[in-house]
Amino acid sequence: MKRALLYLLLLTVALSAGSCRRAVERVGRKIRFEAVERIERQGLTGAEVVVRIDNGSGYNLTLSSAEIGIHYGASCVGTLVLSQPVEVPRRSVASVVTRWRIRISDPLALYLLARKVKDGELARIALSCKAEGRGGPAPVKFSREKVPLSEFLNTFGLSIQDVEKYLK
């Protein structure tokens, strides 16, 4: 009898875990990143990025922390860190203002990186990112290591010309 109850309990946990995963996937399909509307530098150590997000889910979305590392070859040039949490209301299309702090690890490598972007030489430029937040009841953690710049930009609907314009 005890063994039957144990199996029933394990089956219930397994089925509920599977349905939670499917629920998270359904919610994920209702959330879209639409565009980067504006990027403004804020002095030497900050940036303000306005993005448009379509949150068709029934949950508020929260981005509590994020970090983007900029790499040229093997060296880390700098890091962008989200300054304050961001929230997107449920069932809305919103322009969200995000504020970032810029930490420069290697100023000479940053200068070289800017020249390479201007010359269109992007093969050695990569980005790493980490983000944490919540999508309603589900915590969200995301990370990628050294994604090529062109692939990263395609994810957000940006081009190299957009990057060049923002670097001026």
CSV table of C-alpha atoms in Angstrom, one decimal:
chain,number,residue,atom,x,y,z
A,1,MET,CA,0.0,0.0,0.0
A,2,LYS,CA,2.8,2.4,0.9
A,3,ARG,CA,4.6,1.6,-2.3
A,4,ALA,CA,1.4,2.3,-4.3
A,5,LEU,CA,1.0,5.7,-2.6
A,6,LEU,CA,4.6,6.5,-3.3
A,7,TYR,CA,4.3,5.7,-7.0
A,8,LEU,CA,1.1,7.7,-7.2
A,9,LEU,CA,2.8,10.7,-5.5
A,10,LEU,CA,5.8,10.4,-7.9
A,11,LEU,CA,3.4,10.2,-10.9
A,12,THR,CA,1.5,13.3,-9.7
A,13,VAL,CA,4.7,15.3,-9.3
A,14,ALA,CA,6.0,14.2,-12.7
A,15,LEU,CA,2.8,15.1,-14.5
A,16,SER,CA,2.5,18.5,-12.8
A,17,ALA,CA,6.1,19.3,-13.6
A,18,GLY,CA,5.4,18.5,-17.3
A,19,SER,CA,2.3,20.7,-17.4
A,20,CYS,CA,4.2,23.6,-15.7
A,21,ARG,CA,6.9,23.4,-18.5
A,22,ARG,CA,4.2,23.5,-21.2
A,23,ALA,CA,2.5,26.4,-19.5
A,24,VAL,CA,5.8,28.3,-19.5
A,25,GLU,CA,6.3,27.5,-23.2
A,26,ARG,CA,2.8,28.8,-24.0
A,27,VAL,CA,3.4,32.0,-22.1
A,28,GLY,CA,6.8,32.4,-23.9
A,29,ARG,CA,5.2,32.3,-27.3
A,30,LYS,CA,3.0,35.3,-26.3
A,31,ILE,CA,6.0,37.5,-25.5
A,32,ARG,CA,7.8,39.3,-28.4
A,33,PHE,CA,10.7,41.7,-28.5
A,34,GLU,CA,9.7,44.1,-31.2
A,35,ALA,CA,12.4,46.8,-31.6
A,36,VAL,CA,15.1,49.0,-30.2
A,37,GLU,CA,13.5,52.4,-30.4
A,38,ARG,CA,16.3,54.6,-29.1
A,39,ILE,CA,19.8,54.5,-27.6
A,40,GLU,CA,21.3,57.5,-25.9
A,41,ARG,CA,24.6,57.8,-24.2
A,42,GLN,CA,24.4,59.3,-20.7
A,43,GLY,CA,27.8,60.8,-20.1
A,44,LEU,CA,30.9,58.5,-20.2
A,45,THR,CA,29.5,55.7,-18.0
A,46,GLY,CA,25.9,55.3,-18.9
A,47,ALA,CA,23.4,54.6,-21.6
A,48,GLU,CA,19.6,54.7,-21.9
A,49,VAL,CA,18.0,52.1,-24.2
A,50,VAL,CA,14.3,52.3,-25.1
A,51,VAL,CA,12.9,49.0,-26.3
A,52,ARG,CA,9.4,48.0,-27.4
A,53,ILE,CA,8.0,44.7,-25.9
A,54,ASP,CA,4.8,43.0,-26.8
A,55,ASN,CA,3.6,41.1,-23.7
A,56,GLY,CA,0.5,39.2,-24.7
A,57,SER,CA,0.7,37.0,-21.6
A,58,GLY,CA,-1.4,37.4,-18.5
A,59,TYR,CA,1.6,38.1,-16.3
A,60,ASN,CA,3.8,41.1,-15.6
A,61,LEU,CA,7.3,40.6,-16.8
A,62,THR,CA,10.2,41.7,-14.7
A,63,LEU,CA,13.9,41.9,-15.6
A,64,SER,CA,15.7,42.2,-12.2
A,65,SER,CA,19.3,42.0,-13.4
A,66,ALA,CA,21.2,41.8,-16.7
A,67,GLU,CA,24.8,42.1,-17.8
A,68,ILE,CA,26.3,42.1,-21.3
A,69,GLY,CA,30.1,41.5,-21.8
A,70,ILE,CA,31.7,42.9,-24.9
A,71,HIS,CA,34.7,40.8,-26.2
A,72,TYR,CA,37.2,41.5,-28.9
A,73,GLY,CA,39.2,38.3,-29.6
A,74,ALA,CA,40.1,36.8,-26.3
A,75,SER,CA,39.9,39.9,-24.2
A,76,CYS,CA,36.9,41.5,-22.5
A,77,VAL,CA,36.7,45.1,-23.5
A,78,GLY,CA,33.8,46.2,-21.2
A,79,THR,CA,30.6,45.3,-19.6
A,80,LEU,CA,27.1,46.8,-19.6
A,81,VAL,CA,25.1,46.3,-16.4
A,82,LEU,CA,21.4,47.1,-16.0
A,83,SER,CA,21.1,49.8,-13.3
A,84,GLN,CA,17.5,49.2,-12.1
A,85,PRO,CA,14.9,46.5,-12.6
A,86,VAL,CA,12.4,46.9,-15.5
A,87,GLU,CA,8.8,45.7,-15.6
A,88,VAL,CA,6.5,45.2,-18.6
A,89,PRO,CA,2.7,45.2,-17.7
A,90,ARG,CA,0.6,42.2,-18.7
A,91,ARG,CA,-1.3,42.2,-22.0
A,92,SER,CA,0.4,45.3,-23.3
A,93,VAL,CA,2.7,46.6,-26.0
A,94,ALA,CA,5.1,48.9,-24.1
A,95,SER,CA,8.1,51.1,-24.7
A,96,VAL,CA,10.4,50.3,-21.8
A,97,VAL,CA,13.2,52.6,-20.7
A,98,THR,CA,16.3,50.6,-19.5
A,99,ARG,CA,19.3,52.3,-18.0
A,100,TRP,CA,22.7,50.7,-18.2
A,101,ARG,CA,26.1,51.4,-16.5
A,102,ILE,CA,29.2,51.0,-18.7
A,103,ARG,CA,32.3,49.5,-17.2
A,104,ILE,CA,35.4,49.7,-19.5
A,105,SER,CA,37.9,47.0,-18.8
A,106,ASP,CA,40.5,48.0,-21.4
A,107,PRO,CA,40.2,51.5,-23.0
A,108,LEU,CA,42.7,50.7,-25.7
A,109,ALA,CA,40.8,47.6,-26.8
A,110,LEU,CA,37.6,49.7,-26.8
A,111,TYR,CA,39.2,52.2,-29.2
A,112,LEU,CA,40.4,49.3,-31.4
A,113,LEU,CA,36.9,47.7,-31.2
A,114,ALA,CA,35.2,51.0,-32.3
A,115,ARG,CA,37.6,51.2,-35.3
A,116,LYS,CA,36.9,47.6,-36.3
A,117,VAL,CA,33.2,48.2,-36.2
A,118,LYS,CA,33.6,51.3,-38.3
A,119,ASP,CA,35.7,49.4,-40.8
A,120,GLY,CA,33.1,46.6,-40.9
A,121,GLU,CA,35.5,44.0,-39.4
A,122,LEU,CA,33.2,42.1,-37.1
A,123,ALA,CA,34.5,38.6,-37.1
A,124,ARG,CA,36.4,38.9,-33.8
A,125,ILE,CA,33.6,40.7,-31.9
A,126,ALA,CA,31.4,38.7,-29.5
A,127,LEU,CA,29.0,39.4,-26.7
A,128,SER,CA,28.2,37.4,-23.5
A,129,CYS,CA,25.0,38.0,-21.6
A,130,LYS,CA,23.3,37.0,-18.4
A,131,ALA,CA,19.8,38.0,-17.3
A,132,GLU,CA,17.5,37.1,-14.4
A,133,GLY,CA,13.8,38.0,-13.9
A,134,ARG,CA,10.3,36.7,-13.6
A,135,GLY,CA,7.6,35.9,-16.0
A,136,GLY,CA,4.6,35.7,-13.6
A,137,PRO,CA,5.1,32.7,-11.3
A,138,ALA,CA,8.1,31.4,-13.2
A,139,PRO,CA,11.6,32.6,-12.5
A,140,VAL,CA,13.7,33.2,-15.6
A,141,LYS,CA,17.5,32.8,-15.9
A,142,PHE,CA,19.2,33.2,-19.2
A,143,SER,CA,22.9,33.2,-20.2
A,144,ARG,CA,25.0,33.0,-23.4
A,145,GLU,CA,28.8,33.0,-23.8
A,146,LYS,CA,30.6,34.8,-26.6
A,147,VAL,CA,27.9,35.0,-29.2
A,148,PRO,CA,29.1,36.6,-32.5
A,149,LEU,CA,28.0,40.2,-32.8
A,150,SER,CA,26.1,39.7,-36.0
A,151,GLU,CA,24.1,36.8,-34.5
A,152,PHE,CA,23.3,38.9,-31.4
A,153,LEU,CA,22.2,41.9,-33.4
A,154,ASN,CA,19.9,39.7,-35.6
A,155,THR,CA,18.1,38.5,-32.5
A,156,PHE,CA,17.1,42.1,-31.8
A,157,GLY,CA,16.4,43.2,-35.3
A,158,LEU,CA,19.5,45.5,-35.5
A,159,SER,CA,22.1,45.9,-38.1
A,160,ILE,CA,25.8,47.0,-38.1
A,161,GLN,CA,24.7,50.4,-39.4
A,162,ASP,CA,22.6,50.9,-36.3
A,163,VAL,CA,25.6,50.2,-34.1
A,164,GLU,CA,27.8,52.6,-36.1
A,165,LYS,CA,25.1,55.3,-35.8
A,166,TYR,CA,24.9,54.8,-32.0
A,167,LEU,CA,28.7,54.9,-31.6
A,168,LYS,CA,29.0,58.4,-33.1
